[in-house]
Amino acid sequence: TAYEIKECDWSSDVCSSDLKAIEQLPAEQRQVVRLRIYENRTFADIAASLKLPLGTVLTRMQLALKKLKKMFPVFAVHS
């Protein structure tokens, strides 16, 4: 499964709201989202750096994206 966030002008009001939505996520999910999106790290790298199983990292990302998708349609999940 691939995760993608559509391109966004981060200075816009909509994208500012998206950032606020990310801040509302539980800390464990927020950490994975930040590493994946802002640092463009692979899930395997995130799992290794956090000393977590890959499945745990993937689950956290999936749960985060489900929450974000409900808040804002700009967040898209593609399989």
Backbone as JSON, one array per atom type, in Angstrom:
{
  "sequence": "TAYEIKECDWSSDVCSSDLKAIEQLPAEQRQVVRLRIYENRTFADIAASLKLPLGTVLTRMQLALKKLKKMFPVFAVHS",
  "N": [[0.84, -1.18, 0.0], [0.56, 2.17, -0.84], [1.14, 5.44, 0.37], [0.04, 8.73, 0.07], [0.25, 12.25, 0.0], [-1.48, 14.81, -1.4], [-0.14, 17.42, -3.49], [0.51, 20.6, -2.07], [0.24, 24.05, -1.32], [1.98, 25.11, 1.22], [1.79, 27.51, 2.52], [-0.75, 28.36, 2.35], [-4.09, 28.9, 3.68], [-5.61, 26.57, 3.85], [-3.68, 24.53, 3.91], [-2.39, 25.23, 6.23], [-4.34, 24.55, 8.02], [-4.29, 21.83, 7.63], [-1.83, 21.19, 8.76], [-2.41, 21.78, 11.39], [-4.27, 19.79, 11.84], [-2.66, 17.51, 11.75], [-1.24, 17.92, 14.06], [-3.14, 17.25, 15.91], [-3.22, 14.54, 16.02], [-2.57, 11.43, 17.78], [0.49, 11.18, 19.63], [2.24, 9.04, 18.86], [1.34, 8.36, 16.29], [1.57, 10.81, 15.0], [4.34, 11.18, 15.05], [5.26, 9.2, 13.23], [3.98, 10.08, 10.89], [5.2, 12.59, 10.52], [7.92, 11.85, 10.14], [7.69, 10.33, 7.8], [6.44, 12.05, 5.91], [7.56, 14.71, 6.09], [10.3, 14.26, 6.35], [10.69, 12.45, 4.44], [11.25, 9.71, 4.74], [11.7, 6.18, 4.47], [9.36, 3.56, 5.3], [10.59, 1.34, 6.38], [13.0, 2.43, 7.27], [12.02, 4.22, 9.18], [10.89, 2.4, 11.0], [13.21, 1.06, 11.84], [14.69, 3.17, 13.03], [13.0, 3.93, 15.11], [12.95, 1.63, 16.48], [10.92, -0.29, 16.18], [8.55, -2.81, 15.1], [8.05, -3.22, 11.59], [5.39, -3.55, 10.81], [4.0, -2.27, 12.88], [4.68, 0.4, 12.5], [3.55, 0.82, 9.97], [0.85, 0.4, 10.58], [0.38, 2.53, 12.35], [0.68, 4.68, 10.59], [-1.39, 4.16, 8.81], [-3.66, 4.39, 10.49], [-3.41, 7.07, 11.23], [-3.71, 8.36, 8.73], [-6.34, 7.66, 8.11], [-7.72, 9.11, 10.05], [-6.95, 11.72, 9.35], [-7.98, 11.91, 6.79], [-10.69, 11.95, 7.28], [-10.92, 14.44, 8.47], [-9.91, 16.24, 6.56], [-10.26, 16.38, 3.11], [-8.01, 16.67, 1.48], [-6.07, 14.89, 2.17], [-5.16, 11.9, 0.88], [-5.59, 8.41, 0.37], [-4.11, 5.87, -1.36], [-4.35, 2.69, -2.82]],
  "CA": [[0.0, 0.0, 0.0], [1.31, 3.42, -0.91], [0.47, 6.58, 0.98], [0.42, 9.95, -0.65], [-0.46, 13.49, 0.3], [-1.5, 15.63, -2.61], [0.67, 18.64, -3.42], [-0.17, 21.67, -1.37], [1.01, 25.25, -1.02], [1.95, 25.08, 2.68], [1.53, 28.84, 3.08], [-2.18, 28.65, 2.23], [-4.91, 28.66, 4.86], [-6.02, 25.16, 3.86], [-2.55, 23.72, 4.35], [-2.17, 25.54, 7.65], [-5.32, 23.73, 8.73], [-3.8, 20.45, 7.55], [-0.78, 21.06, 9.76], [-3.09, 21.74, 12.69], [-4.88, 18.47, 11.95], [-1.58, 16.58, 12.07], [-0.92, 18.15, 15.47], [-4.19, 16.65, 16.73], [-3.03, 13.09, 16.06], [-1.81, 10.91, 18.92], [1.93, 11.39, 19.47], [2.89, 7.94, 18.13], [0.97, 8.48, 14.89], [2.15, 12.08, 14.53], [5.77, 10.95, 14.83], [5.42, 8.45, 11.98], [3.57, 10.97, 9.79], [6.26, 13.6, 10.32], [9.11, 11.22, 9.55], [7.41, 9.89, 6.44], [6.09, 13.14, 5.0], [8.48, 15.85, 6.11], [11.68, 13.81, 6.17], [10.65, 11.54, 3.27], [11.94, 8.47, 5.1], [10.96, 4.96, 4.16], [8.76, 2.93, 6.47], [11.61, 0.46, 6.96], [13.93, 3.3, 8.0], [11.31, 4.71, 10.36], [10.81, 1.28, 11.93], [14.54, 0.83, 12.41], [15.09, 4.28, 13.89], [12.15, 3.92, 16.3], [13.07, 0.3, 17.08], [9.58, -0.87, 16.17], [8.3, -3.66, 13.95], [7.55, -2.52, 10.41], [3.93, -3.59, 10.85], [3.54, -1.26, 13.83], [4.84, 1.7, 11.83], [2.54, 0.88, 8.91], [-0.46, 0.55, 11.23], [0.28, 3.9, 12.85], [0.47, 5.56, 9.45], [-2.74, 3.89, 8.3], [-4.62, 4.99, 11.42], [-3.27, 8.53, 11.11], [-4.29, 8.81, 7.47], [-7.79, 7.52, 8.22], [-8.19, 10.26, 10.84], [-6.74, 12.94, 8.57], [-8.89, 11.89, 5.64], [-12.0, 12.37, 7.78], [-10.86, 15.87, 8.76], [-9.62, 17.01, 5.36], [-10.17, 15.54, 1.9], [-6.73, 16.82, 0.8], [-5.31, 13.71, 2.48], [-5.68, 10.81, 0.07], [-4.94, 7.12, 0.53], [-4.21, 5.08, -2.58], [-3.82, 1.32, -2.68]],
  "C": [[0.88, 1.24, 0.0], [0.48, 4.54, -0.31], [0.96, 7.83, 0.3], [-0.39, 11.12, -0.1], [-0.34, 14.35, -0.94], [-0.68, 16.89, -2.39], [-0.14, 19.77, -2.81], [0.78, 22.84, -1.19], [0.91, 25.45, 0.49], [1.72, 26.44, 3.31], [0.04, 29.18, 3.04], [-2.91, 28.33, 3.53], [-5.3, 27.19, 4.97], [-4.89, 24.3, 4.39], [-2.18, 24.01, 5.8], [-3.12, 24.72, 8.5], [-4.88, 22.27, 8.73], [-2.72, 20.22, 8.6], [-1.38, 21.0, 11.16], [-3.74, 20.37, 12.91], [-3.84, 17.43, 12.32], [-1.22, 16.71, 13.55], [-1.95, 17.52, 16.4], [-4.07, 15.13, 16.82], [-2.36, 12.67, 17.36], [-0.31, 10.99, 18.62], [2.6, 10.3, 18.64], [2.57, 8.01, 16.64], [1.6, 9.73, 14.27], [3.64, 11.91, 14.21], [6.03, 10.24, 13.51], [5.07, 9.33, 10.79], [4.67, 11.99, 9.5], [7.5, 13.0, 9.66], [8.88, 10.83, 8.1], [7.23, 11.07, 5.49], [7.16, 14.23, 4.95], [9.93, 15.47, 5.91], [11.81, 12.81, 5.03], [11.39, 10.23, 3.53], [11.07, 7.28, 4.75], [10.38, 4.39, 5.45], [9.76, 2.01, 7.15], [12.61, 1.28, 7.78], [13.28, 3.84, 9.28], [11.23, 3.62, 11.42], [12.15, 1.03, 12.61], [14.92, 1.94, 13.39], [14.26, 4.34, 15.17], [12.21, 2.6, 17.06], [11.71, -0.35, 17.28], [9.46, -1.84, 15.01], [7.73, -2.83, 12.79], [6.02, -2.47, 10.42], [3.34, -2.55, 11.78], [3.59, 0.12, 13.19], [3.77, 1.86, 10.75], [1.14, 1.08, 9.49], [-0.65, 1.97, 11.74], [0.01, 4.88, 11.71], [-0.94, 5.39, 8.91], [-3.8, 4.53, 9.19], [-4.59, 6.51, 11.33], [-3.95, 9.03, 9.84], [-5.81, 8.68, 7.46], [-8.38, 8.72, 8.98], [-8.07, 11.55, 10.03], [-7.7, 13.03, 7.4], [-10.29, 12.33, 6.07], [-12.03, 13.88, 8.02], [-10.74, 16.72, 7.5], [-9.51, 16.11, 4.15], [-8.86, 15.68, 1.13], [-5.82, 15.62, 1.07], [-5.93, 12.54, 1.75], [-4.9, 9.55, 0.33], [-5.19, 6.34, -0.74], [-3.65, 3.69, -2.32], [-3.25, 0.86, -3.99]]
}
